[in-house]
PDB file of C-alpha atoms in Angstrom:
ATOM      1  CA  MET A   1     -16.654 -35.157 -18.483  1.00 91.00           C
ATOM      2  CA  ASP A   2     -19.397 -37.673 -19.193  1.00 94.00           C
ATOM      3  CA  VAL A   3     -19.035 -40.672 -16.895  1.00 96.00           C
ATOM      4  CA  SER A   4     -19.523 -42.990 -19.883  1.00 95.00           C
ATOM      5  CA  VAL A   5     -15.953 -42.158 -20.986  1.00 96.00           C
ATOM      6  CA  LEU A   6     -14.704 -44.098 -17.968  1.00 96.00           C
ATOM      7  CA  ASP A   7     -16.563 -47.206 -19.114  1.00 94.00           C
ATOM      8  CA  ARG A   8     -13.536 -47.816 -21.356  1.00 95.00           C
ATOM      9  CA  LEU A   9     -11.187 -48.309 -18.411  1.00 97.00           C
ATOM     10  CA  PRO A  10      -9.548 -51.778 -18.507  1.00 97.00           C
ATOM     11  CA  ALA A  11     -11.241 -54.434 -16.368  1.00 97.00           C
ATOM     12  CA  PRO A  12      -8.305 -54.788 -13.897  1.00 97.00           C
ATOM     13  CA  VAL A  13      -8.369 -51.037 -13.329  1.00 97.00           C
ATOM     14  CA  ARG A  14     -12.137 -51.079 -12.791  1.00 97.00           C
ATOM     15  CA  ALA A  15     -11.682 -53.853 -10.238  1.00 96.00           C
ATOM     16  CA  GLU A  16      -9.059 -51.822  -8.394  1.00 96.00           C
ATOM     17  CA  LEU A  17     -11.346 -48.781  -8.395  1.00 96.00           C
ATOM     18  CA  ASP A  18     -14.123 -50.855  -6.858  1.00 95.00           C
ATOM     19  CA  ARG A  19     -11.712 -52.112  -4.199  1.00 94.00           C
ATOM     20  CA  ARG A  20     -10.658 -48.541  -3.426  1.00 94.00           C
ATOM     21  CA  GLN A  21     -14.303 -47.363  -3.357  1.00 95.00           C
ATOM     22  CA  ALA A  22     -13.563 -44.905  -6.161  1.00 96.00           C
ATOM     23  CA  ALA A  23     -16.922 -44.187  -7.783  1.00 97.00           C
ATOM     24  CA  LEU A  24     -16.804 -43.385 -11.491  1.00 97.00           C
ATOM     25  CA  PRO A  25     -19.230 -40.414 -11.309  1.00 97.00           C
ATOM     26  CA  ALA A  26     -17.044 -38.754  -8.669  1.00 96.00           C
ATOM     27  CA  MET A  27     -13.972 -39.331 -10.816  1.00 96.00           C
ATOM     28  CA  ALA A  28     -15.654 -37.944 -13.923  1.00 96.00           C
ATOM     29  CA  ALA A  29     -16.598 -34.828 -11.947  1.00 94.00           C
ATOM     30  CA  LEU A  30     -12.882 -34.035 -11.507  1.00 95.00           C
ATOM     31  CA  VAL A  31     -12.335 -33.770 -15.281  1.00 94.00           C
ATOM     32  CA  GLU A  32     -13.350 -30.901 -17.531  1.00 90.00           C
ATOM     33  CA  ALA A  33     -12.976 -32.015 -21.134  1.00 91.00           C
ATOM     34  CA  ASP A  34     -14.807 -30.997 -24.287  1.00 88.00           C
ATOM     35  CA  ASP A  35     -16.291 -33.749 -26.438  1.00 86.00           C
ATOM     36  CA  ASP A  36     -13.538 -33.396 -29.070  1.00 87.00           C
ATOM     37  CA  GLU A  37     -10.626 -33.445 -26.583  1.00 92.00           C
ATOM     38  CA  PRO A  38      -8.860 -36.811 -26.182  1.00 96.00           C
ATOM     39  CA  VAL A  39      -8.769 -38.224 -22.653  1.00 97.00           C
ATOM     40  CA  LEU A  40      -6.230 -40.931 -21.784  1.00 98.00           C
ATOM     41  CA  LEU A  41      -5.648 -43.214 -18.850  1.00 98.00           C
ATOM     42  CA  ALA A  42      -1.933 -42.613 -18.261  1.00 98.00           C
ATOM     43  CA  GLY A  43       0.842 -43.512 -15.855  1.00 96.00           C
ATOM     44  CA  SER A  44       1.172 -46.749 -13.920  1.00 97.00           C
ATOM     45  CA  TYR A  45      -2.509 -47.688 -14.208  1.00 98.00           C
ATOM     46  CA  ALA A  46      -2.140 -47.623 -17.993  1.00 97.00           C
ATOM     47  CA  THR A  47       1.030 -49.738 -18.007  1.00 96.00           C
ATOM     48  CA  GLY A  48      -0.170 -52.175 -15.316  1.00 96.00           C
ATOM     49  CA  GLU A  49       2.655 -51.149 -12.955  1.00 96.00           C
ATOM     50  CA  TRP A  50       0.621 -49.534 -10.194  1.00 96.00           C
ATOM     51  CA  ASN A  51       1.227 -50.197  -6.511  1.00 94.00           C
ATOM     52  CA  PRO A  52      -0.715 -49.280  -3.338  1.00 92.00           C
ATOM     53  CA  THR A  53       0.715 -45.732  -3.321  1.00 93.00           C
ATOM     54  CA  SER A  54       0.055 -44.987  -7.016  1.00 95.00           C
ATOM     55  CA  ASP A  55      -2.399 -42.328  -8.044  1.00 96.00           C
ATOM     56  CA  LEU A  56      -4.587 -42.776 -11.096  1.00 98.00           C
ATOM     57  CA  ASP A  57      -3.524 -40.433 -13.888  1.00 98.00           C
ATOM     58  CA  LEU A  58      -5.814 -38.978 -16.542  1.00 97.00           C
ATOM     59  CA  LEU A  59      -4.337 -36.916 -19.366  1.00 97.00           C
ATOM     60  CA  VAL A  60      -6.524 -34.466 -21.317  1.00 96.00           C
ATOM     61  CA  LEU A  61      -5.195 -33.150 -24.631  1.00 95.00           C
ATOM     62  CA  THR A  62      -6.746 -29.748 -24.936  1.00 93.00           C
ATOM     63  CA  LYS A  63      -7.506 -27.440 -27.826  1.00 85.00           C
ATOM     64  CA  ARG A  64      -6.542 -24.440 -25.728  1.00 75.00           C
ATOM     65  CA  HIS A  65      -5.150 -23.756 -22.297  1.00 71.00           C
ATOM     66  CA  ARG A  66      -7.555 -22.609 -19.632  1.00 68.00           C
ATOM     67  CA  SER A  67      -7.837 -23.040 -15.904  1.00 71.00           C
ATOM     68  CA  ARG A  68      -9.838 -26.182 -15.094  1.00 73.00           C
ATOM     69  CA  ARG A  69      -9.620 -26.357 -11.329  1.00 80.00           C
ATOM     70  CA  THR A  70     -12.557 -28.356 -10.000  1.00 82.00           C
ATOM     71  CA  PRO A  71     -13.672 -28.091  -6.356  1.00 83.00           C
ATOM     72  CA  GLY A  72     -11.463 -29.957  -3.922  1.00 82.00           C
ATOM     73  CA  THR A  73      -8.399 -30.197  -6.185  1.00 90.00           C
ATOM     74  CA  THR A  74      -4.950 -28.605  -5.962  1.00 93.00           C
ATOM     75  CA  ASN A  75      -3.124 -27.243  -8.996  1.00 93.00           C
ATOM     76  CA  HIS A  76       0.500 -27.832 -10.018  1.00 92.00           C
ATOM     77  CA  PRO A  77       1.004 -25.562 -13.066  1.00 91.00           C
ATOM     78  CA  SER A  78       3.937 -26.131 -15.402  1.00 91.00           C
ATOM     79  CA  ILE A  79       5.192 -24.870 -18.736  1.00 90.00           C
ATOM     80  CA  LEU A  80       3.518 -27.861 -20.394  1.00 90.00           C
ATOM     81  CA  GLY A  81       0.133 -27.466 -18.700  1.00 90.00           C
ATOM     82  CA  ASP A  82      -1.756 -27.767 -15.443  1.00 93.00           C
ATOM     83  CA  SER A  83      -1.865 -30.842 -13.234  1.00 94.00           C
ATOM     84  CA  PHE A  84      -4.593 -31.182 -10.605  1.00 95.00           C
ATOM     85  CA  ASP A  85      -4.655 -33.592  -7.657  1.00 96.00           C
ATOM     86  CA  GLY A  86      -7.928 -34.820  -6.178  1.00 95.00           C
ATOM     87  CA  GLN A  87      -9.273 -37.742  -4.183  1.00 95.00           C
ATOM     88  CA  VAL A  88     -11.992 -40.241  -5.056  1.00 96.00           C
ATOM     89  CA  GLY A  89     -12.783 -42.741  -2.343  1.00 94.00           C
ATOM     90  CA  ASP A  90      -9.471 -44.196  -1.212  1.00 93.00           C
ATOM     91  CA  LEU A  91      -7.726 -43.323  -4.483  1.00 96.00           C
ATOM     92  CA  PRO A  92      -5.637 -40.225  -5.312  1.00 97.00           C
ATOM     93  CA  VAL A  93      -6.465 -39.002  -8.827  1.00 97.00           C
ATOM     94  CA  ASN A  94      -4.328 -36.712 -10.956  1.00 96.00           C
ATOM     95  CA  VAL A  95      -5.778 -34.907 -13.973  1.00 96.00           C
ATOM     96  CA  GLU A  96      -3.294 -33.259 -16.326  1.00 95.00           C
ATOM     97  CA  TYR A  97      -4.144 -30.880 -19.167  1.00 95.00           C
ATOM     98  CA  VAL A  98      -1.713 -30.379 -22.063  1.00 95.00           C
ATOM     99  CA  SER A  99      -2.536 -28.177 -25.043  1.00 93.00           C
ATOM    100  CA  ALA A 100      -2.094 -29.114 -28.683  1.00 89.00           C
ATOM    101  CA  GLU A 101       0.155 -26.050 -29.003  1.00 91.00           C
ATOM    102  CA  ARG A 102       2.652 -27.510 -26.498  1.00 93.00           C
ATOM    103  CA  LEU A 103       2.567 -30.849 -28.309  1.00 94.00           C
ATOM    104  CA  HIS A 104       3.274 -29.051 -31.580  1.00 93.00           C
ATOM    105  CA  ASP A 105       6.257 -27.271 -29.995  1.00 94.00           C
ATOM    106  CA  LEU A 106       7.650 -30.586 -28.779  1.00 95.00           C
ATOM    107  CA  ALA A 107       7.095 -32.190 -32.189  1.00 94.00           C
ATOM    108  CA  GLN A 108       9.117 -29.377 -33.805  1.00 92.00           C
ATOM    109  CA  VAL A 109      12.020 -29.975 -31.418  1.00 93.00           C
ATOM    110  CA  LEU A 110      12.009 -33.661 -32.315  1.00 92.00           C
ATOM    111  CA  GLU A 111      11.811 -32.903 -36.027  1.00 88.00           C
ATOM    112  CA  SER A 112      14.791 -30.551 -35.784  1.00 78.00           C
ATOM    113  CA  ALA A 113      16.852 -33.351 -34.221  1.00 77.00           C
ATOM    114  CA  ALA A 114      17.538 -34.609 -37.759  1.00 68.00           C
ATOM    115  CA  GLY A 115      19.959 -31.690 -38.076  1.00 59.00           C
ATOM    116  CA  ASP A 116      21.635 -30.407 -41.238  1.00 60.00           C
ATOM    117  CA  GLY A 117      23.977 -32.212 -43.594  1.00 61.00           C
ATOM    118  CA  GLY A 118      23.088 -35.649 -42.296  1.00 66.00           C
ATOM    119  CA  THR A 119      24.001 -34.900 -38.694  1.00 76.00           C
ATOM    120  CA  VAL A 120      21.765 -35.926 -35.813  1.00 86.00           C
ATOM    121  CA  ASP A 121      21.333 -33.421 -32.993  1.00 91.00           C
ATOM    122  CA  LEU A 122      20.672 -34.405 -29.384  1.00 95.00           C
ATOM    123  CA  PRO A 123      17.421 -32.786 -28.180  1.00 94.00           C
ATOM    124  CA  ASN A 124      17.860 -31.449 -24.660  1.00 95.00           C
ATOM    125  CA  LEU A 125      14.630 -33.006 -23.386  1.00 95.00           C
ATOM    126  CA  GLN A 126      13.838 -32.610 -19.710  1.00 94.00           C
ATOM    127  CA  GLY A 127      11.947 -34.963 -17.408  1.00 93.00           C
ATOM    128  CA  LEU A 128       8.498 -33.458 -17.968  1.00 94.00           C
ATOM    129  CA  GLU A 129       8.874 -33.639 -21.741  1.00 96.00           C
ATOM    130  CA  ILE A 130      10.027 -37.262 -21.691  1.00 97.00           C
ATOM    131  CA  ARG A 131       7.234 -38.061 -19.241  1.00 96.00           C
ATOM    132  CA  LEU A 132       4.651 -36.472 -21.551  1.00 97.00           C
ATOM    133  CA  VAL A 133       5.796 -38.500 -24.576  1.00 97.00           C
ATOM    134  CA  GLN A 134       5.801 -41.666 -22.464  1.00 97.00           C
ATOM    135  CA  ARG A 135       2.232 -40.974 -21.349  1.00 96.00           C
ATOM    136  CA  MET A 136       1.110 -40.104 -24.863  1.00 96.00           C
ATOM    137  CA  HIS A 137       2.429 -43.349 -26.341  1.00 96.00           C
ATOM    138  CA  SER A 138       1.632 -45.743 -23.478  1.00 96.00           C
ATOM    139  CA  GLY A 139      -1.666 -44.172 -22.433  1.00 97.00           C
ATOM    140  CA  ILE A 140      -5.001 -45.865 -23.080  1.00 98.00           C
ATOM    141  CA  ALA A 141      -7.447 -43.769 -25.088  1.00 97.00           C
ATOM    142  CA  LEU A 142     -10.785 -43.257 -23.346  1.00 97.00           C
ATOM    143  CA  SER A 143     -12.044 -40.743 -25.912  1.00 96.00           C
ATOM    144  CA  GLY A 144     -10.859 -38.931 -29.037  1.00 94.00           C
ATOM    145  CA  THR A 145      -8.962 -41.861 -30.559  1.00 94.00           C
ATOM    146  CA  GLY A 146      -8.664 -40.303 -34.032  1.00 93.00           C
ATOM    147  CA  GLU A 147      -7.246 -37.014 -32.746  1.00 93.00           C
ATOM    148  CA  LEU A 148      -4.932 -38.910 -30.391  1.00 94.00           C
ATOM    149  CA  ASP A 149      -3.504 -40.926 -33.299  1.00 95.00           C
ATOM    150  CA  ARG A 150      -2.788 -37.698 -35.157  1.00 93.00           C
ATOM    151  CA  LEU A 151      -1.026 -36.135 -32.179  1.00 94.00           C
ATOM    152  CA  ARG A 152       0.974 -39.282 -31.473  1.00 95.00           C
ATOM    153  CA  ALA A 153       2.233 -39.343 -35.051  1.00 93.00           C
ATOM    154  CA  GLY A 154       3.975 -36.016 -34.439  1.00 91.00           C
ATOM    155  CA  LEU A 155       5.895 -37.290 -31.411  1.00 95.00           C
ATOM    156  CA  ASP A 156       8.684 -39.501 -32.763  1.00 94.00           C
ATOM    157  CA  LEU A 157       9.096 -42.178 -30.098  1.00 95.00           C
ATOM    158  CA  ASP A 158      12.412 -43.415 -31.504  1.00 94.00           C
ATOM    159  CA  ALA A 159      13.824 -39.886 -31.352  1.00 95.00           C
ATOM    160  CA  VAL A 160      12.717 -39.492 -27.740  1.00 97.00           C
ATOM    161  CA  ARG A 161      14.068 -42.908 -26.684  1.00 97.00           C
ATOM    162  CA  SER A 162      17.321 -42.058 -28.464  1.00 96.00           C
ATOM    163  CA  ALA A 163      17.541 -38.735 -26.642  1.00 97.00           C
ATOM    164  CA  ALA A 164      16.655 -40.237 -23.253  1.00 98.00           C
ATOM    165  CA  THR A 165      19.274 -42.946 -23.763  1.00 98.00           C
ATOM    166  CA  ALA A 166      21.963 -40.493 -24.882  1.00 98.00           C
ATOM    167  CA  LEU A 167      21.252 -37.802 -22.286  1.00 98.00           C
ATOM    168  CA  ALA A 168      21.437 -40.285 -19.413  1.00 98.00           C
ATOM    169  CA  PHE A 169      24.669 -41.725 -20.839  1.00 98.00           C
ATOM    170  CA  VAL A 170      26.205 -38.244 -21.085  1.00 98.00           C
ATOM    171  CA  GLY A 171      25.092 -37.558 -17.515  1.00 98.00           C
ATOM    172  CA  THR A 172      26.858 -40.703 -16.339  1.00 98.00           C
ATOM    173  CA  LEU A 173      30.227 -39.704 -17.757  1.00 98.00           C
ATOM    174  CA  SER A 174      29.862 -36.095 -16.611  1.00 98.00           C
ATOM    175  CA  LEU A 175      29.186 -37.170 -13.025  1.00 98.00           C
ATOM    176  CA  MET A 176      32.032 -39.677 -13.040  1.00 98.00           C
ATOM    177  CA  GLU A 177      34.414 -37.007 -14.320  1.00 98.00           C
ATOM    178  CA  ASP A 178      33.272 -34.771 -11.466  1.00 98.00           C
ATOM    179  CA  SER A 179      33.975 -37.586  -9.032  1.00 97.00           C
ATOM    180  CA  THR A 180      37.663 -37.506 -10.006  1.00 97.00           C
ATOM    181  CA  VAL A 181      38.164 -33.994  -8.614  1.00 97.00           C
ATOM    182  CA  LEU A 182      35.597 -33.669  -5.818  1.00 97.00           C
ATOM    183  CA  ALA A 183      36.163 -34.631  -2.218  1.00 96.00           C
ATOM    184  CA  SER A 184      34.084 -36.979  -0.090  1.00 96.00           C
ATOM    185  CA  PRO A 185      31.115 -37.092   0.473  1.00 96.00           C
ATOM    186  CA  THR A 186      30.293 -35.201  -2.769  1.00 97.00           C
ATOM    187  CA  ARG A 187      32.450 -37.684  -4.698  1.00 97.00           C
ATOM    188  CA  GLU A 188      30.324 -40.598  -3.508  1.00 97.00           C
ATOM    189  CA  LEU A 189      27.141 -38.686  -4.319  1.00 97.00           C
ATOM    190  CA  MET A 190      28.395 -38.193  -7.882  1.00 98.00           C
ATOM    191  CA  CYS A 191      29.170 -41.916  -8.167  1.00 98.00           C
ATOM    192  CA  ARG A 192      25.680 -42.859  -7.022  1.00 97.00           C
ATOM    193  CA  GLY A 193      24.065 -40.413  -9.423  1.00 98.00           C
ATOM    194  CA  ALA A 194      26.234 -41.704 -12.267  1.00 98.00           C
ATOM    195  CA  ALA A 195      25.239 -45.299 -11.544  1.00 98.00           C
ATOM    196  CA  GLU A 196      21.527 -44.447 -11.637  1.00 98.00           C
ATOM    197  CA  SER A 197      21.998 -42.441 -14.854  1.00 98.00           C
ATOM    198  CA  LEU A 198      23.772 -45.379 -16.495  1.00 98.00           C
ATOM    199  CA  LEU A 199      20.946 -47.726 -15.533  1.00 98.00           C
ATOM    200  CA  MET A 200      18.442 -45.161 -16.861  1.00 98.00           C
ATOM    201  CA  SER A 201      20.319 -45.056 -20.161  1.00 98.00           C
ATOM    202  CA  ALA A 202      20.315 -48.848 -20.412  1.00 98.00           C
ATOM    203  CA  VAL A 203      16.595 -49.178 -19.642  1.00 98.00           C
ATOM    204  CA  ASN A 204      15.711 -46.555 -22.257  1.00 98.00           C
ATOM    205  CA  ALA A 205      17.929 -48.360 -24.756  1.00 98.00           C
ATOM    206  CA  PHE A 206      16.492 -51.851 -24.219  1.00 98.00           C
ATOM    207  CA  GLY A 207      13.092 -51.239 -22.643  1.00 98.00           C
ATOM    208  CA  PRO A 208      10.213 -48.776 -22.487  1.00 97.00           C
ATOM    209  CA  LEU A 209      10.703 -45.025 -22.356  1.00 97.00           C
ATOM    210  CA  THR A 210      11.480 -44.197 -18.713  1.00 97.00           C
ATOM    211  CA  HIS A 211      11.784 -40.742 -17.181  1.00 94.00           C
ATOM    212  CA  ASP A 212      12.412 -41.308 -13.458  1.00 93.00           C
ATOM    213  CA  GLY A 213      13.413 -43.915 -10.904  1.00 93.00           C
ATOM    214  CA  LYS A 214       9.948 -45.106  -9.907  1.00 93.00           C
ATOM    215  CA  HIS A 215       9.837 -48.112 -12.246  1.00 95.00           C
ATOM    216  CA  LEU A 216      13.522 -48.215 -13.093  1.00 97.00           C
ATOM    217  CA  LEU A 217      14.449 -51.334 -11.102  1.00 97.00           C
ATOM    218  CA  THR A 218      11.416 -53.418 -12.038  1.00 97.00           C
ATOM    219  CA  ARG A 219      11.885 -52.619 -15.722  1.00 98.00           C
ATOM    220  CA  ALA A 220      15.612 -53.350 -15.490  1.00 98.00           C
ATOM    221  CA  ALA A 221      14.855 -56.696 -13.859  1.00 97.00           C
ATOM    222  CA  ARG A 222      12.570 -57.653 -16.747  1.00 97.00           C
ATOM    223  CA  ILE A 223      15.207 -56.640 -19.289  1.00 98.00           C
ATOM    224  CA  SER A 224      17.804 -58.740 -17.452  1.00 98.00           C
ATOM    225  CA  GLU A 225      15.823 -61.845 -18.398  1.00 97.00           C
ATOM    226  CA  LEU A 226      16.177 -61.121 -22.123  1.00 97.00           C
ATOM    227  CA  PRO A 227      18.922 -62.791 -24.175  1.00 97.00           C
ATOM    228  CA  GLN A 228      22.169 -61.009 -24.977  1.00 97.00           C
ATOM    229  CA  VAL A 229      21.746 -57.803 -23.021  1.00 98.00           C
ATOM    230  CA  PRO A 230      24.637 -55.675 -21.717  1.00 98.00           C
ATOM    231  CA  ARG A 231      26.577 -56.873 -18.647  1.00 97.00           C
ATOM    232  CA  LEU A 232      25.110 -54.015 -16.638  1.00 97.00           C
ATOM    233  CA  PHE A 233      21.812 -55.895 -16.266  1.00 98.00           C
ATOM    234  CA  SER A 234      23.502 -58.754 -14.415  1.00 97.00           C
ATOM    235  CA  GLN A 235      25.298 -56.330 -12.079  1.00 97.00           C
ATOM    236  CA  ILE A 236      22.531 -53.911 -11.147  1.00 97.00           C
ATOM    237  CA  GLU A 237      22.979 -54.141  -7.377  1.00 96.00           C
ATOM    238  CA  THR A 238      26.771 -53.803  -7.586  1.00 97.00           C
ATOM    239  CA  LEU A 239      26.380 -50.811  -9.892  1.00 97.00           C
ATOM    240  CA  LEU A 240      23.856 -48.980  -7.735  1.00 96.00           C
ATOM    241  CA  PHE A 241      26.071 -49.355  -4.666  1.00 97.00           C
ATOM    242  CA  ALA A 242      29.242 -48.285  -6.480  1.00 96.00           C
ATOM    243  CA  ASP A 243      29.484 -45.306  -4.124  1.00 96.00           C
ATOM    244  CA  ARG A 244      30.395 -47.735  -1.324  1.00 97.00           C
ATOM    245  CA  LEU A 245      33.451 -48.981  -3.192  1.00 97.00           C
ATOM    246  CA  PRO A 246      36.887 -47.356  -3.105  1.00 97.00           C
ATOM    247  CA  HIS A 247      36.782 -44.598  -5.681  1.00 97.00           C
ATOM    248  CA  GLU A 248      39.229 -46.126  -8.177  1.00 97.00           C
ATOM    249  CA  GLU A 249      37.246 -49.366  -8.072  1.00 97.00           C
ATOM    250  CA  ALA A 250      33.936 -47.529  -8.503  1.00 98.00           C
ATOM    251  CA  LEU A 251      35.354 -45.518 -11.394  1.00 98.00           C
ATOM    252  CA  GLY A 252      36.600 -48.649 -13.152  1.00 98.00           C
ATOM    253  CA  LEU A 253      33.297 -50.464 -12.622  1.00 98.00           C
ATOM    254  CA  VAL A 254      31.114 -47.665 -13.993  1.00 98.00           C
ATOM    255  CA  LEU A 255      33.386 -47.009 -16.969  1.00 98.00           C
ATOM    256  CA  ASP A 256      33.620 -50.726 -17.799  1.00 98.00           C
ATOM    257  CA  LEU A 257      29.839 -51.062 -17.793  1.00 98.00           C
ATOM    258  CA  ALA A 258      29.411 -47.780 -19.674  1.00 98.00           C
ATOM    259  CA  GLU A 259      31.813 -48.922 -22.396  1.00 98.00           C
ATOM    260  CA  ASP A 260      29.993 -52.249 -22.701  1.00 97.00           C
ATOM    261  CA  LEU A 261      26.630 -50.453 -22.906  1.00 98.00           C
ATOM    262  CA  TYR A 262      27.956 -48.045 -25.540  1.00 98.00           C
ATOM    263  CA  ARG A 263      29.006 -50.963 -27.739  1.00 97.00           C
ATOM    264  CA  SER A 264      25.540 -52.468 -27.360  1.00 97.00           C
ATOM    265  CA  PHE A 265      23.789 -49.400 -28.816  1.00 97.00           C
ATOM    266  CA  THR A 266      24.134 -50.993 -32.267  1.00 97.00           C
ATOM    267  CA  ASP A 267      21.705 -53.722 -31.149  1.00 97.00           C
ATOM    268  CA  PRO A 268      18.519 -53.494 -33.276  1.00 97.00           C
ATOM    269  CA  ARG A 269      16.461 -53.393 -30.074  1.00 97.00           C
ATOM    270  CA  CYS A 270      18.011 -50.023 -29.207  1.00 97.00           C
ATOM    271  CA  PRO A 271      16.681 -46.712 -30.539  1.00 96.00           C
ATOM    272  CA  SER A 272      18.335 -45.994 -33.863  1.00 93.00           C
ATOM    273  CA  ARG A 273      19.677 -42.492 -33.195  1.00 93.00           C
ATOM    274  CA  ALA A 274      21.357 -42.897 -29.801  1.00 95.00           C
ATOM    275  CA  LEU A 275      24.863 -43.435 -31.206  1.00 95.00           C
ATOM    276  CA  PRO A 276      24.684 -40.621 -33.802  1.00 94.00           C
ATOM    277  CA  MET A 277      23.491 -38.284 -31.058  1.00 95.00           C
ATOM    278  CA  LEU A 278      26.517 -39.234 -28.945  1.00 96.00           C
ATOM    279  CA  ASP A 279      29.099 -38.994 -31.747  1.00 94.00           C
ATOM    280  CA  PRO A 280      29.938 -35.273 -31.313  1.00 93.00           C
ATOM    281  CA  LEU A 281      30.512 -35.788 -27.583  1.00 95.00           C
ATOM    282  CA  VAL A 282      32.967 -38.669 -27.800  1.00 96.00           C
ATOM    283  CA  PRO A 283      36.140 -36.478 -27.980  1.00 96.00           C
ATOM    284  CA  ALA A 284      35.236 -34.973 -24.588  1.00 96.00           C
ATOM    285  CA  TRP A 285      35.503 -38.433 -23.040  1.00 97.00           C
ATOM    286  CA  ALA A 286      39.236 -38.789 -23.766  1.00 97.00           C
ATOM    287  CA  TRP A 287      39.845 -38.427 -20.016  1.00 97.00           C
ATOM    288  CA  THR A 288      38.456 -41.946 -19.540  1.00 97.00           C
ATOM    289  CA  GLY A 289      41.132 -43.607 -21.674  1.00 95.00           C
ATOM    290  CA  ARG A 290      38.430 -45.724 -23.311  1.00 94.00           C
ATOM    291  CA  ALA A 291      37.972 -46.416 -27.021  1.00 89.00           C
ATOM    292  CA  TRP A 292      34.215 -45.632 -27.237  1.00 95.00           C
ATOM    293  CA  SER A 293      33.743 -47.648 -30.389  1.00 92.00           C
ATOM    294  CA  ALA A 294      30.718 -49.668 -31.424  1.00 92.00           C
ATOM    295  CA  PRO A 295      30.880 -52.559 -33.912  1.00 89.00           C
ATOM    296  CA  GLY A 296      29.524 -51.506 -37.274  1.00 84.00           C
ATOM    297  CA  HIS A 297      28.999 -47.876 -36.266  1.00 85.00           C
ATOM    298  CA  GLY A 298      32.088 -46.614 -38.048  1.00 65.00           C
ATOM    299  CA  ARG A 299      33.643 -44.425 -35.398  1.00 53.00           C
ATOM    300  CA  GLY A 300      35.887 -44.795 -32.430  1.00 42.00           C
ATOM    301  CA  GLU A 301      38.514 -42.918 -30.486  1.00 39.00           C
ATOM    302  CA  THR A 302      42.010 -44.075 -29.661  1.00 33.00           C
ATOM    303  CA  GLY A 303      42.192 -45.021 -26.018  1.00 36.00           C
ATOM    304  CA  ARG A 304      44.647 -43.136 -23.857  1.00 32.00           C
ATOM    305  CA  PRO A 305      45.685 -43.687 -20.246  1.00 35.00           C
ATOM    306  CA  PHE A 306      43.205 -42.347 -17.726  1.00 34.00           C
ATOM    307  CA  LEU A 307      43.907 -38.704 -16.890  1.00 34.00           C
ATOM    308  CA  ARG A 308      42.437 -36.965 -13.887  1.00 36.00           C
ATOM    309  CA  LYS A 309      40.830 -33.599 -14.327  1.00 37.00           C
ATOM    310  CA  SER A 310      42.702 -30.724 -12.804  1.00 35.00           C
ATOM    311  CA  ALA A 311      41.054 -29.369  -9.701  1.00 32.00           C
TER     312      ALA A 311
END
């Protein structure tokens, strides 16, 4: 890659590279990109959330998949593409290559989420897919802006935020149901996982697309300063340590906050398809004894007393 592409790095990033003695020519030498392939600054350096342990991420949107291992790098292949780790000065650098074909496949999954007959399906997106969409939409274009705009248009951000919100919410209730039949210490592990999933759902609903725990707490803290957000954001520490509470208390806490969050999904700040994606799953939550209704959404279930799962 021509080193001039890196001249478009934001000034704060350039300053950090100078501090880390990361020379631009050495960084450019790690990247193999054709002139017509978009290159993005991605990850925490693109969002301004980097810390001393962060690597600098570059994403190359390729016309075709091919091995691009440069000397001194290690490869981490995946179904979406190859990811290479290298070192420039005092800075770890990751270069990821994703083909237009994979982006097209993902766009088709998102398009099919509209479903038939007015229904909205819940795409079963995994971490790498959510991460890719997050990097595509938050990344800073260093080259190929026109092609990048075209590719971004095919990746419906609202659909992905809706899916990330809904999938994490479903995971919360699934783990809490497990906690009603499993013995300690697995029960406590399920409670802790459920608490993190609920926070992940809330951050995706009210904040930026988030795929893992790295920036979860800092993003949640920023959301907590916004007006009229769910109660969960004022009880983050209590929620995340729910596994230390007696189980009945932990169960009540998580379900209370989950019910409050569910009602908030009608907020215009939330992705528009989260509730429709959850609708078909509501009957399976009868074990909670909760209503699972949202004002103005037009559906709800009659609450019943809490029933434990049979072992």
